[in-house]
Each structure stands twice: as C-alpha cells, then as structure tokens.
Short mmCIF file of C-alpha atoms in Angstrom, two decimals:
data_model
loop_
_atom_site.label_atom_id
_atom_site.label_comp_id
_atom_site.label_asym_id
_atom_site.label_seq_id
_atom_site.Cartn_x
_atom_site.Cartn_y
_atom_site.Cartn_z
CA MET S 1 11.50 6.95 -18.65
CA LYS S 2 14.04 4.24 -17.94
CA GLN S 3 14.59 1.25 -20.13
CA ILE S 4 13.01 -1.92 -18.74
CA THR S 5 15.66 -4.57 -18.11
CA GLN S 6 15.48 -8.30 -17.43
CA GLU S 7 16.29 -7.49 -13.78
CA HIS S 8 13.13 -5.35 -13.61
CA LEU S 9 11.01 -8.10 -15.16
CA THR S 10 12.43 -10.74 -12.82
CA PHE S 11 11.70 -8.49 -9.84
CA LEU S 12 8.18 -7.81 -11.16
CA LYS S 13 7.48 -11.56 -11.23
CA GLU S 14 8.87 -11.95 -7.70
CA ALA S 15 6.75 -9.04 -6.43
CA ALA S 16 3.62 -10.33 -8.18
CA GLU S 17 4.05 -13.71 -6.45
CA ALA S 18 4.47 -11.97 -3.09
CA PHE S 19 1.34 -9.85 -3.64
CA GLU S 20 -0.67 -12.87 -4.81
CA GLY S 21 0.32 -14.67 -1.62
CA ASN S 22 -0.74 -11.86 0.71
CA ASP S 23 -3.77 -9.62 0.05
CA ARG S 24 -2.66 -7.14 2.72
CA LEU S 25 0.84 -6.60 1.34
CA GLU S 26 1.16 -3.10 -0.19
CA THR S 27 4.92 -2.85 -0.82
CA TYR S 28 7.68 -5.30 -1.68
CA THR S 29 11.45 -4.79 -1.93
CA ASN S 30 14.25 -6.97 -3.22
CA LYS S 31 17.12 -8.23 -1.02
CA GLU S 32 19.41 -5.44 -2.20
CA GLU S 33 16.71 -2.87 -1.41
CA ASP S 34 17.33 -1.06 -4.68
CA LEU S 35 13.92 -1.91 -6.16
CA ILE S 36 10.51 -1.44 -4.59
CA ALA S 37 7.14 -2.60 -5.91
CA LEU S 38 3.92 -0.82 -4.95
CA ARG S 39 0.50 -2.43 -5.27
CA TYR S 40 -1.50 0.00 -7.39
CA GLY S 41 -4.80 0.57 -9.16
CA VAL S 42 -8.47 0.82 -8.27
CA ASP S 43 -8.70 -2.97 -8.17
CA ARG S 44 -5.21 -3.26 -6.63
CA ASP S 45 -4.21 -5.43 -9.59
CA CYS S 46 -1.35 -3.26 -10.87
CA ILE S 47 2.27 -3.05 -9.74
CA LYS S 48 4.47 0.03 -9.98
CA VAL S 49 8.20 -0.77 -9.87
CA ILE S 50 10.55 1.97 -8.70
CA GLU S 51 14.34 1.93 -8.72
CA LEU S 52 15.63 3.38 -5.46
CA GLY S 53 18.74 5.53 -5.16
CA ASP S 54 21.02 6.23 -2.24
CA LYS S 55 19.42 6.39 1.18
CA VAL S 56 19.27 9.89 2.67
CA ALA S 57 18.94 8.99 6.35
CA PHE S 58 17.13 6.77 8.82
CA PHE S 59 15.01 9.04 11.03
CA VAL S 60 14.16 7.58 14.44
CA GLN S 61 11.21 8.22 16.77
CA VAL S 62 9.68 10.99 14.65
CA ILE S 63 6.13 9.63 14.85
CA SER S 64 4.09 8.07 17.64
CA ALA S 65 4.92 4.45 18.39
CA SER S 66 2.49 1.87 17.05
CA PRO S 67 2.26 -1.36 19.05
CA THR S 68 2.99 -4.54 17.18
CA ARG S 69 0.53 -7.39 17.22
CA CYS S 70 2.71 -9.27 19.76
CA GLN S 71 2.74 -6.28 22.13
CA ALA S 72 -1.03 -5.93 21.81
CA GLU S 73 -1.49 -9.65 22.54
CA ASP S 74 0.81 -9.39 25.59
CA ARG S 75 -1.28 -6.52 26.97
CA GLN S 76 -4.46 -8.49 26.36
CA ASN S 77 -3.05 -11.53 28.18
CA GLU S 78 -2.06 -9.36 31.17
CA SER S 79 -5.69 -8.29 31.67
#
C-alpha cells in the first residue's frame, strides 16, 4: 500500500466535488492524468483513487463506434 500524500488528499477533494456535481460521472482524472478517481460502493458514495503509471498505447477502432449525443440528435433532426 502506498503512503497517502497531500497531493492524493487534494485530488480526492477535487474528485468528490466533481462527483457531487454530476450523478452520472463514474471516473475523474486530474489535468496531468496521473491520478484517476473511481466512484465506488453499493451506494456509490465511495471513491477509489489510483495512481496511474506510463501509458502503454492508445488503441484505435477496436470496438464498435458509439454515436455521441450530437450525432444522434443530428440523425433525429434529419428525419
């Protein structure tokens, strides 16, 4: 287990504010993208903070495309 630092606690507070502001938000990362917070728990009232390491790769087009809300709205307006 890592030692909890002030950076972790500051990020936890930032993530908690983001989660409080958006019920649908499940993950949150910092600007540097070296910390990620995951909404956790049966009541979704817990936060797991994970320190990320080096990125392995960015894999493109490996799953089916999912239309964004804007694309779906455009299609609906075309009808």
